[in-house]
Amino acid sequence: RWNRSDGSSTLWIDMLTGLARFARDAEPHLSDQRQGQVAIVLPQTLQLSAFNAFAIEAQQKAVRALFYRSRASAYAVGEHQIDLLGEPKLILLPSPWMLSQPAWDGLLDAVRGGATLVVTGRFDLDEHFRPTGRHLESGIDYRGAILETRENLVTWPGGEGWFSFSGDKTTYIDQAVLASGATFERHPLGAGEILFFSLPLELSDDVELLGRVYDWALEQAEVEPIYTTDIEDPGIVFSPTVLDQATLYVVASESSVPRRVRFRDHRSGREVELELDPGRAAVLLVTTDGGIPARYDPSSVRTPGG
């Protein structure tokens, strides 16, 4: 495969050479990683149940809405490794349905310490789908019920929208019916607060609308952006990693059209621009003083005949 007549061997060699050059140039700047401001807690109890497909879908949509739509980033912590949570400003608990008690206790400790916790859908069932009453102990008065309607209007202080649940979700999924009749409630706890949505929003069809909810939650938790961009293409994703003296960016395209991607690194104020073809990714390191000592942009490496 390295000697094909169509020239693809040259393409691969160029790519590997470019990545090796990037690794060499970046190495002096790769110091300790700083903890992010946003954490996604993965609902592992649900993932280990017969409804594991719902748990995986909730995780995937949470990531897509946060990274692709809200232009934010997060680190993931498993429900059963809650001691690794650290001290994020914002915690997302996407459609957990069932949850272990140690995980819930750890989340409450983080909220009391100042974190904002976003919970969507009921969370009071234990590992065996038995009610625990933990929602009432947290001051959230609801009852569990089957999600019977496909189209559901959700209203929160930052807006409102219709969340659609297609397929067999109205057969299997639960919702929380708040005693107030609302679809959202906020509950202060210690130095932080819980933002509770009665519906499992990450299991709905509209990632764009879910992103609006996350936008509002990011503002409530006063999460500072790592970067900003005016690009609206939902196929372009940024994955920043904040280091002591630099920020490492991976920018990838799932879009069908070539894009000139522009963004601003907030720590340095540096404006960055790159060309990104469909299905390609770029990686670059931006230092706190605005330098770019390492960069791999594959726009100059094209397929034979391209």
CSV table of C-alpha atoms in Angstrom, one decimal:
chain,number,residue,atom,x,y,z
A,1,ARG,CA,0.0,0.0,0.0
A,2,TRP,CA,3.0,2.3,0.3
A,3,ASN,CA,3.8,2.0,-3.4
A,4,ARG,CA,0.4,2.5,-5.1
A,5,SER,CA,0.5,4.1,-8.5
A,6,ASP,CA,-2.1,6.7,-7.5
A,7,GLY,CA,0.4,8.5,-5.2
A,8,SER,CA,-1.4,7.8,-2.0
A,9,SER,CA,1.8,6.6,-0.4
A,10,THR,CA,3.2,10.1,-0.8
A,11,LEU,CA,0.1,11.6,0.9
A,12,TRP,CA,0.6,9.3,3.9
A,13,ILE,CA,4.3,10.1,4.2
A,14,ASP,CA,3.6,13.8,4.1
A,15,MET,CA,0.9,13.5,6.8
A,16,LEU,CA,3.2,11.5,9.1
A,17,THR,CA,6.1,13.8,8.5
A,18,GLY,CA,3.9,16.9,9.3
A,19,LEU,CA,2.6,15.3,12.5
A,20,ALA,CA,6.1,14.3,13.6
A,21,ARG,CA,7.3,17.9,13.0
A,22,PHE,CA,4.4,19.2,15.1
A,23,ALA,CA,5.2,16.8,18.0
A,24,ARG,CA,8.9,17.9,17.9
A,25,ASP,CA,8.0,21.6,18.0
A,26,ALA,CA,5.3,21.3,20.6
A,27,GLU,CA,7.2,19.1,23.1
A,28,PRO,CA,8.9,22.0,25.0
A,29,HIS,CA,5.5,23.6,25.6
A,30,LEU,CA,3.6,20.5,26.7
A,31,SER,CA,3.4,21.2,30.5
A,32,ASP,CA,0.8,20.1,33.0
A,33,GLN,CA,-2.8,20.2,31.9
A,34,ARG,CA,-5.1,22.5,33.7
A,35,GLN,CA,-8.5,21.1,34.9
A,36,GLY,CA,-11.4,22.3,32.8
A,37,GLN,CA,-14.3,24.4,34.1
A,38,VAL,CA,-17.0,22.0,32.8
A,39,ALA,CA,-17.4,18.3,33.7
A,40,ILE,CA,-19.8,15.7,32.1
A,41,VAL,CA,-20.6,12.9,34.5
A,42,LEU,CA,-21.3,9.8,32.5
A,43,PRO,CA,-24.4,7.8,33.7
A,44,GLN,CA,-22.6,4.5,34.0
A,45,THR,CA,-25.4,2.8,36.1
A,46,LEU,CA,-27.8,3.3,33.2
A,47,GLN,CA,-25.1,2.3,30.7
A,48,LEU,CA,-24.8,-1.1,32.5
A,49,SER,CA,-28.5,-1.7,32.4
A,50,ALA,CA,-30.8,-3.1,29.7
A,51,PHE,CA,-31.3,0.5,28.5
A,52,ASN,CA,-27.6,1.2,27.8
A,53,ALA,CA,-28.3,2.6,24.4
A,54,PHE,CA,-30.1,5.5,26.0
A,55,ALA,CA,-27.2,6.2,28.3
A,56,ILE,CA,-24.8,6.2,25.3
A,57,GLU,CA,-27.1,8.4,23.3
A,58,ALA,CA,-27.4,10.9,26.2
A,59,GLN,CA,-23.6,11.1,26.5
A,60,GLN,CA,-23.1,11.6,22.7
A,61,LYS,CA,-25.7,14.3,22.4
A,62,ALA,CA,-24.3,16.1,25.5
A,63,VAL,CA,-20.8,16.2,23.9
A,64,ARG,CA,-22.2,17.3,20.5
A,65,ALA,CA,-24.3,20.1,21.9
A,66,LEU,CA,-21.6,21.4,24.2
A,67,PHE,CA,-18.6,21.1,21.8
A,68,TYR,CA,-20.2,21.7,18.4
A,69,ARG,CA,-23.1,24.0,19.3
A,70,SER,CA,-22.1,25.9,22.4
A,71,ARG,CA,-18.4,26.1,21.5
A,72,ALA,CA,-17.4,25.0,24.9
A,73,SER,CA,-15.4,22.0,26.1
A,74,ALA,CA,-15.5,19.6,29.0
A,75,TYR,CA,-13.7,16.6,30.6
A,76,ALA,CA,-15.6,13.4,31.4
A,77,VAL,CA,-15.9,11.7,34.7
A,78,GLY,CA,-17.5,8.3,35.2
A,79,GLU,CA,-20.3,8.0,37.7
A,80,HIS,CA,-18.4,5.3,39.5
A,81,GLN,CA,-15.2,7.5,39.6
A,82,ILE,CA,-16.9,10.5,41.1
A,83,ASP,CA,-13.9,11.1,43.4
A,84,LEU,CA,-12.1,12.3,40.3
A,85,LEU,CA,-14.6,15.1,39.7
A,86,GLY,CA,-12.3,17.9,41.0
A,87,GLU,CA,-13.7,21.4,41.2
A,88,PRO,CA,-15.5,22.4,38.0
A,89,LYS,CA,-17.7,25.4,37.8
A,90,LEU,CA,-20.4,23.5,35.8
A,91,ILE,CA,-21.4,19.8,36.0
A,92,LEU,CA,-23.6,18.2,33.4
A,93,LEU,CA,-25.5,15.1,34.4
A,94,PRO,CA,-27.2,14.0,31.1
A,95,SER,CA,-30.4,12.1,31.5
A,96,PRO,CA,-29.2,9.8,34.3
A,97,TRP,CA,-32.6,8.1,35.2
A,98,MET,CA,-30.9,5.8,37.7
A,99,LEU,CA,-27.8,6.7,39.7
A,100,SER,CA,-25.7,5.2,42.5
A,101,GLN,CA,-25.9,6.9,45.9
A,102,PRO,CA,-22.2,7.6,46.2
A,103,ALA,CA,-22.2,9.4,42.9
A,104,TRP,CA,-25.2,11.6,44.0
A,105,ASP,CA,-23.5,12.3,47.3
A,106,GLY,CA,-20.3,13.3,45.5
A,107,LEU,CA,-22.3,15.6,43.2
A,108,LEU,CA,-24.1,17.3,46.1
A,109,ASP,CA,-20.7,17.9,47.8
A,110,ALA,CA,-19.5,19.6,44.7
A,111,VAL,CA,-22.6,21.8,44.5
A,112,ARG,CA,-22.2,22.8,48.2
A,113,GLY,CA,-18.7,23.8,47.3
A,114,GLY,CA,-19.9,26.2,44.6
A,115,ALA,CA,-20.5,24.2,41.5
A,116,THR,CA,-23.6,24.5,39.3
A,117,LEU,CA,-25.2,21.1,38.5
A,118,VAL,CA,-27.5,20.6,35.5
A,119,VAL,CA,-29.7,17.5,35.8
A,120,THR,CA,-32.1,16.5,33.1
A,121,GLY,CA,-34.9,14.0,33.8
A,122,ARG,CA,-35.5,11.9,36.8
A,123,PHE,CA,-32.5,10.7,38.9
A,124,ASP,CA,-34.1,9.1,41.9
A,125,LEU,CA,-33.8,5.4,40.9
A,126,ASP,CA,-31.0,3.2,42.3
A,127,GLU,CA,-29.0,0.6,40.4
A,128,HIS,CA,-32.1,-1.8,40.5
A,129,PHE,CA,-34.6,0.8,39.3
A,130,ARG,CA,-35.9,1.2,42.9
A,131,PRO,CA,-37.0,4.7,44.0
A,132,THR,CA,-34.8,6.3,46.6
A,133,GLY,CA,-36.5,9.5,47.5
A,134,ARG,CA,-33.2,11.4,47.0
A,135,HIS,CA,-34.9,14.1,44.9
A,136,LEU,CA,-37.2,15.0,47.8
A,137,GLU,CA,-34.2,15.2,50.1
A,138,SER,CA,-32.6,17.6,47.7
A,139,GLY,CA,-35.8,19.8,47.7
A,140,ILE,CA,-37.0,18.8,44.2
A,141,ASP,CA,-40.6,17.6,44.5
A,142,TYR,CA,-41.5,15.4,41.5
A,143,ARG,CA,-43.0,12.1,40.7
A,144,GLY,CA,-41.7,9.7,38.1
A,145,ALA,CA,-44.0,9.0,35.1
A,146,ILE,CA,-43.8,7.6,31.6
A,147,LEU,CA,-42.9,10.2,28.9
A,148,GLU,CA,-46.1,9.8,26.9
A,149,THR,CA,-45.9,12.7,24.4
A,150,ARG,CA,-43.5,13.1,21.5
A,151,GLU,CA,-43.5,16.9,21.5
A,152,ASN,CA,-42.9,18.7,24.8
A,153,LEU,CA,-42.6,22.4,25.5
A,154,VAL,CA,-39.8,23.2,27.9
A,155,THR,CA,-39.5,26.6,29.5
A,156,TRP,CA,-36.5,27.9,31.5
A,157,PRO,CA,-35.3,31.3,32.5
A,158,GLY,CA,-33.1,31.5,29.4
A,159,GLY,CA,-35.9,30.7,26.9
A,160,GLU,CA,-38.2,27.9,25.7
A,161,GLY,CA,-38.5,25.4,23.0
A,162,TRP,CA,-40.2,22.2,21.8
A,163,PHE,CA,-38.2,19.0,22.5
A,164,SER,CA,-39.1,16.1,20.4
A,165,PHE,CA,-38.7,12.5,21.4
A,166,SER,CA,-39.1,10.2,18.5
A,167,GLY,CA,-39.0,6.4,17.9
A,168,ASP,CA,-39.9,4.2,20.9
A,169,LYS,CA,-38.8,6.7,23.5
A,170,THR,CA,-42.4,7.4,24.5
A,171,THR,CA,-42.7,3.7,25.3
A,172,TYR,CA,-39.7,3.3,27.5
A,173,ILE,CA,-38.4,6.6,28.8
A,174,ASP,CA,-39.4,8.2,32.1
A,175,GLN,CA,-39.8,11.8,32.9
A,176,ALA,CA,-40.1,13.8,36.2
A,177,VAL,CA,-43.4,15.5,36.8
A,178,LEU,CA,-42.8,18.5,39.0
A,179,ALA,CA,-45.3,19.3,41.7
A,180,SER,CA,-45.3,22.9,40.5
A,181,GLY,CA,-46.3,21.8,37.0
A,182,ALA,CA,-43.2,23.5,35.5
A,183,THR,CA,-40.5,21.9,33.4
A,184,PHE,CA,-37.7,23.6,35.2
A,185,GLU,CA,-36.7,24.5,38.7
A,186,ARG,CA,-33.5,25.8,40.3
A,187,HIS,CA,-32.5,25.0,43.9
A,188,PRO,CA,-29.6,26.8,45.7
A,189,LEU,CA,-27.5,24.4,47.8
A,190,GLY,CA,-24.6,25.7,49.9
A,191,ALA,CA,-22.4,27.9,47.7
A,192,GLY,CA,-23.8,26.4,44.4
A,193,GLU,CA,-27.1,25.4,42.9
A,194,ILE,CA,-29.0,22.7,41.0
A,195,LEU,CA,-30.6,23.5,37.7
A,196,PHE,CA,-33.2,20.8,37.2
A,197,PHE,CA,-35.1,20.0,33.9
A,198,SER,CA,-37.9,17.6,34.3
A,199,LEU,CA,-37.4,16.0,30.8
A,200,PRO,CA,-34.3,14.0,29.8
A,201,LEU,CA,-33.2,16.6,27.3
A,202,GLU,CA,-30.2,14.7,25.9
A,203,LEU,CA,-32.5,12.0,24.6
A,204,SER,CA,-34.5,14.5,22.5
A,205,ASP,CA,-33.9,14.9,18.8
A,206,ASP,CA,-32.9,18.6,18.7
A,207,VAL,CA,-29.2,19.1,19.5
A,208,GLU,CA,-29.4,22.8,18.5
A,209,LEU,CA,-32.1,23.4,21.1
A,210,LEU,CA,-30.1,21.4,23.7
A,211,GLY,CA,-27.2,23.7,22.9
A,212,ARG,CA,-29.3,26.7,23.8
A,213,VAL,CA,-29.9,25.2,27.2
A,214,TYR,CA,-26.2,24.6,27.7
A,215,ASP,CA,-25.4,28.2,26.5
A,216,TRP,CA,-27.6,29.5,29.3
A,217,ALA,CA,-26.2,27.1,31.9
A,218,LEU,CA,-22.6,28.2,31.0
A,219,GLU,CA,-23.6,31.8,31.7
A,220,GLN,CA,-25.2,30.9,35.0
A,221,ALA,CA,-22.1,29.1,36.1
A,222,GLU,CA,-19.9,32.0,34.9
A,223,VAL,CA,-17.8,29.6,32.8
A,224,GLU,CA,-15.1,31.6,30.9
A,225,PRO,CA,-14.7,30.8,27.2
A,226,ILE,CA,-11.4,29.3,26.1
A,227,TYR,CA,-11.9,30.6,22.6
A,228,THR,CA,-14.6,32.3,20.5
A,229,THR,CA,-15.4,31.9,16.8
A,230,ASP,CA,-18.1,33.2,14.5
A,231,ILE,CA,-18.3,30.0,12.5
A,232,GLU,CA,-21.8,28.5,12.5
A,233,ASP,CA,-21.1,25.3,10.6
A,234,PRO,CA,-22.2,22.5,13.0
A,235,GLY,CA,-19.7,20.2,11.3
A,236,ILE,CA,-16.7,22.0,12.7
A,237,VAL,CA,-15.5,21.1,16.1
A,238,PHE,CA,-12.9,22.6,18.4
A,239,SER,CA,-11.3,20.5,21.1
A,240,PRO,CA,-9.0,22.7,23.3
A,241,THR,CA,-6.7,21.5,26.0
A,242,VAL,CA,-5.5,24.2,28.4
A,243,LEU,CA,-1.9,23.8,29.6
A,244,ASP,CA,0.1,26.0,32.0
A,245,GLN,CA,1.7,28.2,29.3
A,246,ALA,CA,-0.3,27.3,26.1
A,247,THR,CA,-3.5,25.9,24.8
A,248,LEU,CA,-3.5,22.9,22.4
A,249,TYR,CA,-6.2,23.0,19.8
A,250,VAL,CA,-7.5,20.2,17.7
A,251,VAL,CA,-9.9,21.5,15.0
A,252,ALA,CA,-11.8,18.9,12.9
A,253,SER,CA,-14.3,19.0,10.1
A,254,GLU,CA,-17.3,16.8,9.6
A,255,SER,CA,-18.6,19.3,7.1
A,256,SER,CA,-19.2,18.6,3.4
A,257,VAL,CA,-17.6,21.9,2.3
A,258,PRO,CA,-14.1,23.4,2.7
A,259,ARG,CA,-14.0,26.1,5.4
A,260,ARG,CA,-11.8,29.0,6.3
A,261,VAL,CA,-11.9,28.7,10.1
A,262,ARG,CA,-11.2,31.7,12.3
A,263,PHE,CA,-11.1,31.8,16.1
A,264,ARG,CA,-9.7,33.8,18.9
A,265,ASP,CA,-7.7,32.3,21.7
A,266,HIS,CA,-8.8,34.2,24.9
A,267,ARG,CA,-5.7,33.7,27.0
A,268,SER,CA,-3.5,35.4,24.5
A,269,GLY,CA,-5.9,37.4,22.4
A,270,ARG,CA,-4.4,35.8,19.3
A,271,GLU,CA,-6.6,35.6,16.2
A,272,VAL,CA,-6.0,32.3,14.4
A,273,GLU,CA,-7.0,31.3,10.8
A,274,LEU,CA,-6.7,28.0,9.0
A,275,GLU,CA,-8.1,26.2,6.0
A,276,LEU,CA,-10.0,23.0,6.7
A,277,ASP,CA,-11.1,20.6,4.0
A,278,PRO,CA,-14.0,18.1,4.5
A,279,GLY,CA,-13.0,15.2,6.7
A,280,ARG,CA,-9.7,16.8,7.8
A,281,ALA,CA,-8.3,18.0,11.1
A,282,ALA,CA,-5.7,20.5,12.1
A,283,VAL,CA,-3.7,20.8,15.4
A,284,LEU,CA,-1.9,23.8,16.7
A,285,LEU,CA,-0.4,25.1,20.0
A,286,VAL,CA,-1.1,28.8,21.0
A,287,THR,CA,1.1,30.1,23.8
A,288,THR,CA,-0.1,32.6,26.4
A,289,ASP,CA,2.0,35.3,24.7
A,290,GLY,CA,0.3,34.6,21.4
A,291,GLY,CA,2.9,32.6,19.7
A,292,ILE,CA,2.2,29.5,17.6
A,293,PRO,CA,5.4,27.4,18.0
A,294,ALA,CA,3.8,24.2,16.6
A,295,ARG,CA,1.2,23.7,13.9
A,296,TYR,CA,0.0,21.0,11.6
A,297,ASP,CA,-2.5,22.2,9.0
A,298,PRO,CA,-3.2,19.5,6.4
A,299,SER,CA,-4.7,21.9,3.8
A,300,SER,CA,-1.5,21.8,1.8
A,301,VAL,CA,-1.6,18.0,1.8
A,302,ARG,CA,-4.2,16.9,-0.8
A,303,THR,CA,-5.3,13.6,-2.3
A,304,PRO,CA,-3.8,12.8,-5.7
A,305,GLY,CA,-5.5,14.8,-8.4
A,306,GLY,CA,-7.0,17.2,-5.7
